[in-house]
JSON list of C-alpha atoms in Angstrom, two decimals:
[
{"chain": "A", "resi": 18, "resn": "ARG", "atom": "CA", "xyz": [123.42, -89.71, 32.70]},
{"chain": "A", "resi": 19, "resn": "VAL", "atom": "CA", "xyz": [122.00, -87.02, 35.10]},
{"chain": "A", "resi": 20, "resn": "TYR", "atom": "CA", "xyz": [119.75, -88.80, 37.04]},
{"chain": "A", "resi": 21, "resn": "SER", "atom": "CA", "xyz": [123.25, -91.30, 38.24]},
{"chain": "A", "resi": 22, "resn": "ALA", "atom": "CA", "xyz": [124.48, -88.26, 40.65]},
{"chain": "A", "resi": 23, "resn": "MET", "atom": "CA", "xyz": [121.14, -87.77, 42.55]},
{"chain": "A", "resi": 24, "resn": "MET", "atom": "CA", "xyz": [120.65, -89.10, 45.92]},
{"chain": "A", "resi": 25, "resn": "ARG", "atom": "CA", "xyz": [118.71, -92.58, 45.47]},
{"chain": "A", "resi": 26, "resn": "HIS", "atom": "CA", "xyz": [116.81, -94.42, 48.08]},
{"chain": "A", "resi": 27, "resn": "GLY", "atom": "CA", "xyz": [118.78, -96.39, 50.54]},
{"chain": "A", "resi": 28, "resn": "ASP", "atom": "CA", "xyz": [122.22, -94.00, 49.67]},
{"chain": "A", "resi": 29, "resn": "ASN", "atom": "CA", "xyz": [123.96, -92.39, 52.61]},
{"chain": "A", "resi": 30, "resn": "PRO", "atom": "CA", "xyz": [123.35, -88.71, 52.72]},
{"chain": "A", "resi": 31, "resn": "LYS", "atom": "CA", "xyz": [126.09, -88.21, 55.77]},
{"chain": "A", "resi": 32, "resn": "LEU", "atom": "CA", "xyz": [128.96, -85.35, 55.03]},
{"chain": "A", "resi": 33, "resn": "ALA", "atom": "CA", "xyz": [132.62, -87.07, 54.43]},
{"chain": "A", "resi": 34, "resn": "PRO", "atom": "CA", "xyz": [134.49, -86.29, 58.15]},
{"chain": "A", "resi": 35, "resn": "ALA", "atom": "CA", "xyz": [136.43, -83.48, 56.85]},
{"chain": "A", "resi": 36, "resn": "ALA", "atom": "CA", "xyz": [133.29, -82.28, 55.19]},
{"chain": "A", "resi": 37, "resn": "GLU", "atom": "CA", "xyz": [131.28, -82.74, 58.65]},
{"chain": "A", "resi": 38, "resn": "ALA", "atom": "CA", "xyz": [134.36, -81.15, 60.97]},
{"chain": "A", "resi": 39, "resn": "ALA", "atom": "CA", "xyz": [134.08, -78.22, 58.38]},
{"chain": "A", "resi": 40, "resn": "LEU", "atom": "CA", "xyz": [130.73, -77.53, 58.98]},
{"chain": "A", "resi": 41, "resn": "LEU", "atom": "CA", "xyz": [130.45, -78.22, 62.55]},
{"chain": "A", "resi": 42, "resn": "GLU", "atom": "CA", "xyz": [133.22, -75.52, 63.05]},
{"chain": "A", "resi": 43, "resn": "SER", "atom": "CA", "xyz": [130.95, -72.85, 61.10]},
{"chain": "A", "resi": 44, "resn": "LEU", "atom": "CA", "xyz": [128.27, -73.30, 63.36]},
{"chain": "A", "resi": 45, "resn": "ARG", "atom": "CA", "xyz": [130.19, -73.08, 66.28]},
{"chain": "A", "resi": 46, "resn": "ALA", "atom": "CA", "xyz": [131.46, -69.82, 64.98]},
{"chain": "A", "resi": 47, "resn": "GLU", "atom": "CA", "xyz": [128.60, -68.68, 64.13]},
{"chain": "A", "resi": 48, "resn": "ARG", "atom": "CA", "xyz": [126.78, -69.58, 67.47]},
{"chain": "A", "resi": 49, "resn": "GLU", "atom": "CA", "xyz": [129.94, -68.03, 69.13]},
{"chain": "A", "resi": 50, "resn": "ILE", "atom": "CA", "xyz": [129.44, -64.90, 67.53]},
{"chain": "A", "resi": 51, "resn": "LYS", "atom": "CA", "xyz": [125.88, -64.02, 68.48]},
{"chain": "A", "resi": 52, "resn": "ALA", "atom": "CA", "xyz": [126.58, -65.25, 71.84]},
{"chain": "A", "resi": 53, "resn": "HIS", "atom": "CA", "xyz": [129.38, -62.53, 71.92]},
{"chain": "A", "resi": 54, "resn": "GLU", "atom": "CA", "xyz": [127.45, -59.53, 69.54]},
{"chain": "A", "resi": 55, "resn": "LYS", "atom": "CA", "xyz": [123.55, -60.25, 72.72]},
{"chain": "A", "resi": 56, "resn": "MET", "atom": "CA", "xyz": [126.37, -59.86, 75.27]},
{"chain": "A", "resi": 57, "resn": "GLN", "atom": "CA", "xyz": [127.85, -57.00, 74.67]},
{"chain": "A", "resi": 58, "resn": "ALA", "atom": "CA", "xyz": [124.70, -54.81, 73.41]},
{"chain": "A", "resi": 59, "resn": "GLU", "atom": "CA", "xyz": [123.53, -56.04, 77.21]},
{"chain": "A", "resi": 60, "resn": "ALA", "atom": "CA", "xyz": [126.89, -55.03, 78.96]},
{"chain": "A", "resi": 61, "resn": "GLN", "atom": "CA", "xyz": [126.21, -51.65, 76.84]},
{"chain": "A", "resi": 62, "resn": "ARG", "atom": "CA", "xyz": [122.88, -50.87, 78.39]},
{"chain": "A", "resi": 63, "resn": "LEU", "atom": "CA", "xyz": [123.96, -52.12, 81.51]},
{"chain": "A", "resi": 64, "resn": "ALA", "atom": "CA", "xyz": [126.71, -48.93, 80.91]},
{"chain": "A", "resi": 65, "resn": "VAL", "atom": "CA", "xyz": [124.38, -46.67, 80.23]},
{"chain": "A", "resi": 66, "resn": "THR", "atom": "CA", "xyz": [122.43, -47.09, 83.78]},
{"chain": "A", "resi": 67, "resn": "LEU", "atom": "CA", "xyz": [125.96, -46.56, 85.43]},
{"chain": "A", "resi": 68, "resn": "ALA", "atom": "CA", "xyz": [126.40, -42.89, 84.65]},
{"chain": "A", "resi": 69, "resn": "ALA", "atom": "CA", "xyz": [126.26, -41.52, 88.46]},
{"chain": "A", "resi": 70, "resn": "LEU", "atom": "CA", "xyz": [127.77, -44.68, 89.57]},
{"chain": "A", "resi": 71, "resn": "ASP", "atom": "CA", "xyz": [132.14, -43.46, 91.36]},
{"chain": "A", "resi": 72, "resn": "LEU", "atom": "CA", "xyz": [134.59, -45.20, 89.24]},
{"chain": "A", "resi": 73, "resn": "ARG", "atom": "CA", "xyz": [136.06, -46.37, 92.38]},
{"chain": "A", "resi": 74, "resn": "GLU", "atom": "CA", "xyz": [133.18, -48.55, 92.56]},
{"chain": "A", "resi": 75, "resn": "LEU", "atom": "CA", "xyz": [133.08, -50.44, 89.09]},
{"chain": "A", "resi": 76, "resn": "PRO", "atom": "CA", "xyz": [135.33, -53.09, 89.03]},
{"chain": "A", "resi": 77, "resn": "ALA", "atom": "CA", "xyz": [133.16, -54.71, 92.17]},
{"chain": "A", "resi": 78, "resn": "LYS", "atom": "CA", "xyz": [129.80, -52.87, 90.02]},
{"chain": "A", "resi": 79, "resn": "ALA", "atom": "CA", "xyz": [130.92, -54.82, 87.10]},
{"chain": "A", "resi": 80, "resn": "LYS", "atom": "CA", "xyz": [131.73, -58.13, 88.22]},
{"chain": "A", "resi": 81, "resn": "ASP", "atom": "CA", "xyz": [128.35, -58.46, 90.55]},
{"chain": "A", "resi": 82, "resn": "LEU", "atom": "CA", "xyz": [126.42, -57.80, 87.27]},
{"chain": "A", "resi": 83, "resn": "SER", "atom": "CA", "xyz": [127.71, -59.64, 84.96]},
{"chain": "A", "resi": 84, "resn": "ALA", "atom": "CA", "xyz": [127.70, -62.91, 87.54]},
{"chain": "A", "resi": 85, "resn": "ASP", "atom": "CA", "xyz": [124.15, -62.70, 86.11]},
{"chain": "A", "resi": 86, "resn": "LYS", "atom": "CA", "xyz": [123.34, -66.11, 84.81]},
{"chain": "A", "resi": 87, "resn": "LYS", "atom": "CA", "xyz": [122.18, -64.63, 81.25]},
{"chain": "A", "resi": 88, "resn": "PHE", "atom": "CA", "xyz": [125.77, -64.21, 80.43]},
{"chain": "A", "resi": 89, "resn": "GLY", "atom": "CA", "xyz": [126.37, -67.60, 81.32]},
{"chain": "A", "resi": 90, "resn": "GLU", "atom": "CA", "xyz": [130.33, -68.82, 80.01]},
{"chain": "A", "resi": 91, "resn": "LEU", "atom": "CA", "xyz": [130.91, -65.26, 78.80]},
{"chain": "A", "resi": 92, "resn": "SER", "atom": "CA", "xyz": [130.46, -63.55, 82.28]},
{"chain": "A", "resi": 93, "resn": "GLY", "atom": "CA", "xyz": [134.41, -62.42, 82.24]},
{"chain": "A", "resi": 94, "resn": "HIS", "atom": "CA", "xyz": [133.76, -61.04, 78.76]},
{"chain": "A", "resi": 95, "resn": "ALA", "atom": "CA", "xyz": [130.71, -58.96, 79.64]},
{"chain": "A", "resi": 96, "resn": "ALA", "atom": "CA", "xyz": [132.33, -57.41, 83.26]},
{"chain": "A", "resi": 97, "resn": "MET", "atom": "CA", "xyz": [135.37, -56.12, 80.67]},
{"chain": "A", "resi": 98, "resn": "ALA", "atom": "CA", "xyz": [132.71, -54.87, 78.37]},
{"chain": "A", "resi": 99, "resn": "ILE", "atom": "CA", "xyz": [130.22, -53.54, 81.09]},
{"chain": "A", "resi": 100, "resn": "THR", "atom": "CA", "xyz": [133.82, -51.68, 82.53]},
{"chain": "A", "resi": 101, "resn": "LEU", "atom": "CA", "xyz": [135.02, -50.22, 78.97]},
{"chain": "A", "resi": 102, "resn": "ASN", "atom": "CA", "xyz": [131.64, -48.90, 78.34]},
{"chain": "A", "resi": 103, "resn": "THR", "atom": "CA", "xyz": [131.32, -47.02, 81.54]},
{"chain": "A", "resi": 104, "resn": "ILE", "atom": "CA", "xyz": [134.76, -45.54, 81.23]},
{"chain": "A", "resi": 105, "resn": "LEU", "atom": "CA", "xyz": [133.80, -44.30, 77.78]},
{"chain": "A", "resi": 106, "resn": "ARG", "atom": "CA", "xyz": [130.34, -42.86, 79.14]},
{"chain": "A", "resi": 107, "resn": "ARG", "atom": "CA", "xyz": [132.83, -40.56, 81.35]},
{"chain": "A", "resi": 108, "resn": "VAL", "atom": "CA", "xyz": [133.95, -38.07, 78.62]},
{"chain": "A", "resi": 109, "resn": "PRO", "atom": "CA", "xyz": [132.58, -34.43, 79.87]},
{"chain": "A", "resi": 110, "resn": "HIS", "atom": "CA", "xyz": [129.99, -32.86, 77.28]},
{"chain": "A", "resi": 111, "resn": "LYS", "atom": "CA", "xyz": [128.80, -29.36, 76.88]},
{"chain": "A", "resi": 112, "resn": "THR", "atom": "CA", "xyz": [124.68, -29.82, 77.06]},
{"chain": "A", "resi": 113, "resn": "ASP", "atom": "CA", "xyz": [122.49, -27.33, 75.47]},
{"chain": "A", "resi": 114, "resn": "GLY", "atom": "CA", "xyz": [121.53, -25.90, 78.43]},
{"chain": "A", "resi": 115, "resn": "ASP", "atom": "CA", "xyz": [125.11, -25.06, 80.13]},
{"chain": "A", "resi": 116, "resn": "ASP", "atom": "CA", "xyz": [124.66, -21.59, 78.40]},
{"chain": "A", "resi": 117, "resn": "LYS", "atom": "CA", "xyz": [121.04, -21.07, 79.88]},
{"chain": "A", "resi": 118, "resn": "LYS", "atom": "CA", "xyz": [119.87, -19.71, 82.94]},
{"chain": "A", "resi": 119, "resn": "PRO", "atom": "CA", "xyz": [118.50, -22.40, 85.54]},
{"chain": "A", "resi": 120, "resn": "LYS", "atom": "CA", "xyz": [114.93, -23.56, 84.96]},
{"chain": "A", "resi": 121, "resn": "LYS", "atom": "CA", "xyz": [112.65, -23.10, 87.79]},
{"chain": "A", "resi": 122, "resn": "PRO", "atom": "CA", "xyz": [111.99, -26.33, 89.64]},
{"chain": "A", "resi": 123, "resn": "ALA", "atom": "CA", "xyz": [108.53, -28.07, 88.14]},
{"chain": "A", "resi": 124, "resn": "GLY", "atom": "CA", "xyz": [105.74, -27.83, 90.46]},
{"chain": "A", "resi": 125, "resn": "LYS", "atom": "CA", "xyz": [104.37, -30.53, 93.28]},
{"chain": "A", "resi": 126, "resn": "PRO", "atom": "CA", "xyz": [102.94, -33.88, 91.45]},
{"chain": "A", "resi": 127, "resn": "LYS", "atom": "CA", "xyz": [99.44, -34.23, 91.85]},
{"chain": "A", "resi": 128, "resn": "ALA", "atom": "CA", "xyz": [97.91, -36.22, 94.11]},
{"chain": "A", "resi": 129, "resn": "GLY", "atom": "CA", "xyz": [97.85, -39.54, 92.51]},
{"chain": "A", "resi": 130, "resn": "GLY", "atom": "CA", "xyz": [99.96, -39.56, 90.37]},
{"chain": "A", "resi": 131, "resn": "GLY", "atom": "CA", "xyz": [101.90, -42.15, 90.91]},
{"chain": "A", "resi": 132, "resn": "ALA", "atom": "CA", "xyz": [105.83, -42.02, 90.69]},
{"chain": "A", "resi": 133, "resn": "LYS", "atom": "CA", "xyz": [107.50, -40.37, 88.50]},
{"chain": "A", "resi": 134, "resn": "VAL", "atom": "CA", "xyz": [109.19, -43.36, 85.53]},
{"chain": "A", "resi": 135, "resn": "THR", "atom": "CA", "xyz": [113.04, -41.92, 84.94]},
{"chain": "A", "resi": 136, "resn": "LYS", "atom": "CA", "xyz": [113.91, -42.85, 81.41]},
{"chain": "A", "resi": 137, "resn": "VAL", "atom": "CA", "xyz": [118.00, -43.53, 80.93]},
{"chain": "A", "resi": 138, "resn": "VAL", "atom": "CA", "xyz": [119.31, -41.51, 78.16]},
{"chain": "A", "resi": 139, "resn": "ASP", "atom": "CA", "xyz": [122.33, -42.91, 76.66]},
{"chain": "A", "resi": 140, "resn": "VAL", "atom": "CA", "xyz": [125.13, -39.67, 76.79]},
{"chain": "A", "resi": 141, "resn": "PRO", "atom": "CA", "xyz": [126.54, -38.01, 72.76]},
{"chain": "A", "resi": 142, "resn": "PRO", "atom": "CA", "xyz": [129.03, -40.25, 70.92]},
{"chain": "A", "resi": 143, "resn": "CYS", "atom": "CA", "xyz": [132.25, -38.88, 71.88]},
{"chain": "A", "resi": 144, "resn": "THR", "atom": "CA", "xyz": [135.27, -38.95, 69.45]},
{"chain": "A", "resi": 145, "resn": "ALA", "atom": "CA", "xyz": [137.90, -40.76, 69.13]},
{"chain": "A", "resi": 146, "resn": "ALA", "atom": "CA", "xyz": [140.64, -38.36, 70.48]},
{"chain": "A", "resi": 147, "resn": "GLU", "atom": "CA", "xyz": [138.32, -37.90, 73.75]},
{"chain": "A", "resi": 148, "resn": "ALA", "atom": "CA", "xyz": [137.44, -42.02, 73.98]},
{"chain": "A", "resi": 149, "resn": "ARG", "atom": "CA", "xyz": [141.16, -42.15, 73.92]},
{"chain": "A", "resi": 150, "resn": "LYS", "atom": "CA", "xyz": [142.21, -39.44, 76.37]},
{"chain": "A", "resi": 151, "resn": "VAL", "atom": "CA", "xyz": [139.43, -41.00, 78.59]},
{"chain": "A", "resi": 152, "resn": "ILE", "atom": "CA", "xyz": [140.81, -44.67, 78.36]},
{"chain": "A", "resi": 153, "resn": "ARG", "atom": "CA", "xyz": [144.40, -42.79, 79.34]},
{"chain": "A", "resi": 154, "resn": "ALA", "atom": "CA", "xyz": [142.79, -41.59, 82.40]},
{"chain": "A", "resi": 155, "resn": "ASN", "atom": "CA", "xyz": [141.58, -44.41, 83.36]},
{"chain": "A", "resi": 156, "resn": "LYS", "atom": "CA", "xyz": [144.07, -46.99, 83.11]},
{"chain": "A", "resi": 157, "resn": "VAL", "atom": "CA", "xyz": [144.81, -48.14, 86.05]},
{"chain": "A", "resi": 158, "resn": "SER", "atom": "CA", "xyz": [140.92, -49.14, 86.68]},
{"chain": "A", "resi": 159, "resn": "LEU", "atom": "CA", "xyz": [141.62, -50.95, 83.42]},
{"chain": "A", "resi": 160, "resn": "ALA", "atom": "CA", "xyz": [144.90, -52.45, 83.84]},
{"chain": "A", "resi": 161, "resn": "ALA", "atom": "CA", "xyz": [143.12, -54.58, 87.53]},
{"chain": "A", "resi": 162, "resn": "ALA", "atom": "CA", "xyz": [140.76, -55.89, 85.34]},
{"chain": "A", "resi": 163, "resn": "CYS", "atom": "CA", "xyz": [143.03, -57.05, 82.37]},
{"chain": "A", "resi": 164, "resn": "ASP", "atom": "CA", "xyz": [144.24, -59.54, 84.35]},
{"chain": "A", "resi": 165, "resn": "GLY", "atom": "CA", "xyz": [145.78, -62.31, 81.57]},
{"chain": "A", "resi": 166, "resn": "PRO", "atom": "CA", "xyz": [145.33, -62.30, 77.93]},
{"chain": "A", "resi": 167, "resn": "ALA", "atom": "CA", "xyz": [141.65, -63.43, 77.77]},
{"chain": "A", "resi": 168, "resn": "ALA", "atom": "CA", "xyz": [140.59, -60.40, 79.65]},
{"chain": "A", "resi": 169, "resn": "GLN", "atom": "CA", "xyz": [142.81, -58.10, 76.81]},
{"chain": "A", "resi": 170, "resn": "LEU", "atom": "CA", "xyz": [140.85, -60.00, 74.76]},
{"chain": "A", "resi": 171, "resn": "ALA", "atom": "CA", "xyz": [137.78, -59.36, 76.32]},
{"chain": "A", "resi": 172, "resn": "LEU", "atom": "CA", "xyz": [138.99, -55.58, 76.50]},
{"chain": "A", "resi": 173, "resn": "LEU", "atom": "CA", "xyz": [139.72, -55.61, 72.91]},
{"chain": "A", "resi": 174, "resn": "ARG", "atom": "CA", "xyz": [136.59, -57.02, 71.36]},
{"chain": "A", "resi": 175, "resn": "ALA", "atom": "CA", "xyz": [134.52, -54.77, 74.37]},
{"chain": "A", "resi": 176, "resn": "ALA", "atom": "CA", "xyz": [136.42, -51.89, 72.13]},
{"chain": "A", "resi": 177, "resn": "GLN", "atom": "CA", "xyz": [135.36, -53.16, 68.70]},
{"chain": "A", "resi": 178, "resn": "ALA", "atom": "CA", "xyz": [131.74, -53.90, 69.58]},
{"chain": "A", "resi": 179, "resn": "TRP", "atom": "CA", "xyz": [131.52, -50.25, 71.49]},
{"chain": "A", "resi": 180, "resn": "LEU", "atom": "CA", "xyz": [133.26, -48.71, 67.83]},
{"chain": "A", "resi": 181, "resn": "LEU", "atom": "CA", "xyz": [129.87, -50.74, 65.82]},
{"chain": "A", "resi": 182, "resn": "SER", "atom": "CA", "xyz": [127.72, -49.17, 68.10]},
{"chain": "A", "resi": 183, "resn": "ALA", "atom": "CA", "xyz": [126.02, -46.20, 67.71]},
{"chain": "A", "resi": 184, "resn": "ASN", "atom": "CA", "xyz": [127.29, -44.54, 70.65]},
{"chain": "A", "resi": 185, "resn": "GLY", "atom": "CA", "xyz": [131.17, -45.02, 68.99]},
{"chain": "A", "resi": 186, "resn": "ALA", "atom": "CA", "xyz": [129.67, -44.36, 65.82]},
{"chain": "A", "resi": 187, "resn": "VAL", "atom": "CA", "xyz": [131.41, -40.59, 65.77]},
{"chain": "A", "resi": 188, "resn": "ALA", "atom": "CA", "xyz": [134.99, -42.54, 66.83]},
{"chain": "A", "resi": 189, "resn": "LEU", "atom": "CA", "xyz": [135.13, -45.74, 64.15]},
{"chain": "A", "resi": 190, "resn": "PRO", "atom": "CA", "xyz": [136.76, -43.58, 61.66]},
{"chain": "A", "resi": 191, "resn": "GLY", "atom": "CA", "xyz": [139.72, -43.64, 64.43]},
{"chain": "A", "resi": 192, "resn": "ALA", "atom": "CA", "xyz": [138.94, -47.46, 64.88]},
{"chain": "A", "resi": 193, "resn": "ALA", "atom": "CA", "xyz": [142.65, -48.30, 64.41]},
{"chain": "A", "resi": 194, "resn": "LYS", "atom": "CA", "xyz": [144.04, -45.42, 66.90]},
{"chain": "A", "resi": 195, "resn": "VAL", "atom": "CA", "xyz": [141.61, -46.50, 69.99]},
{"chain": "A", "resi": 196, "resn": "ILE", "atom": "CA", "xyz": [143.11, -50.30, 69.55]},
{"chain": "A", "resi": 197, "resn": "GLU", "atom": "CA", "xyz": [146.20, -48.86, 69.37]},
{"chain": "A", "resi": 198, "resn": "VAL", "atom": "CA", "xyz": [145.94, -47.29, 72.55]},
{"chain": "A", "resi": 199, "resn": "LEU", "atom": "CA", "xyz": [144.96, -49.84, 74.92]},
{"chain": "A", "resi": 200, "resn": "TYR", "atom": "CA", "xyz": [148.32, -51.13, 73.60]},
{"chain": "A", "resi": 201, "resn": "ASP", "atom": "CA", "xyz": [150.35, -48.45, 74.16]},
{"chain": "A", "resi": 202, "resn": "LEU", "atom": "CA", "xyz": [149.15, -48.48, 77.59]},
{"chain": "A", "resi": 203, "resn": "ASP", "atom": "CA", "xyz": [149.75, -52.55, 78.23]},
{"chain": "A", "resi": 204, "resn": "LEU", "atom": "CA", "xyz": [146.50, -53.64, 77.95]},
{"chain": "A", "resi": 205, "resn": "ALA", "atom": "CA", "xyz": [146.84, -55.74, 75.97]},
{"chain": "A", "resi": 206, "resn": "SER", "atom": "CA", "xyz": [150.28, -57.81, 74.55]},
{"chain": "A", "resi": 207, "resn": "GLU", "atom": "CA", "xyz": [151.25, -57.97, 71.51]},
{"chain": "A", "resi": 208, "resn": "GLY", "atom": "CA", "xyz": [150.41, -61.72, 70.81]},
{"chain": "A", "resi": 209, "resn": "VAL", "atom": "CA", "xyz": [146.54, -61.23, 71.95]},
{"chain": "A", "resi": 210, "resn": "LEU", "atom": "CA", "xyz": [146.88, -58.10, 69.54]},
{"chain": "A", "resi": 211, "resn": "HIS", "atom": "CA", "xyz": [147.73, -60.48, 66.53]},
{"chain": "A", "resi": 212, "resn": "GLU", "atom": "CA", "xyz": [144.83, -62.62, 67.79]},
{"chain": "A", "resi": 213, "resn": "PHE", "atom": "CA", "xyz": [142.31, -60.16, 67.88]},
{"chain": "A", "resi": 214, "resn": "TRP", "atom": "CA", "xyz": [143.45, -58.68, 64.39]},
{"chain": "A", "resi": 215, "resn": "ALA", "atom": "CA", "xyz": [143.02, -62.34, 63.14]},
{"chain": "A", "resi": 216, "resn": "LEU", "atom": "CA", "xyz": [139.42, -63.12, 64.48]},
{"chain": "A", "resi": 217, "resn": "VAL", "atom": "CA", "xyz": [138.37, -59.62, 62.88]},
{"chain": "A", "resi": 218, "resn": "GLY", "atom": "CA", "xyz": [139.54, -60.93, 59.68]},
{"chain": "A", "resi": 219, "resn": "ALA", "atom": "CA", "xyz": [137.99, -64.32, 60.00]}
]
């Protein structure tokens, strides 16, 4: 009968060991994805604030920022994400004002007006070709940060997150080429690259 298949009082609702293990693994993977997405978004936000930073100071600055407790166990990934996102925002861009005469300086601020709040604005998106070029130009800095398979995987995941962000949208059609240049520059080994693609396809 139909009702015989329904759970009755006293039945044990516990899943079978294999099903329980699969459920726990699925929940763990989901939490990890969300944690990485949150970390990548914060790393990208911090990179925007480093527009004027001397890139020679970037490794130390990225390490310092990633030590914040909000990154927790993902501090190493955060440092790499901050590093890559800062570098990708160093592509030269011609602004609308380049062909215009410089504007006259604004008048003196009114007394009692308080400090002027400066809004941090992200740079315009770059193309995949421009991204590859700036990565090649900063190979040494990136190589210094890629001190092992874990760091290499963090670099690839940071590149993926950037490509899926608003700042990387223009470069997205050439995503494979951007990932490929990291391999060509020995910033990611073949084994790490296979691991990365497995994560992407999961």
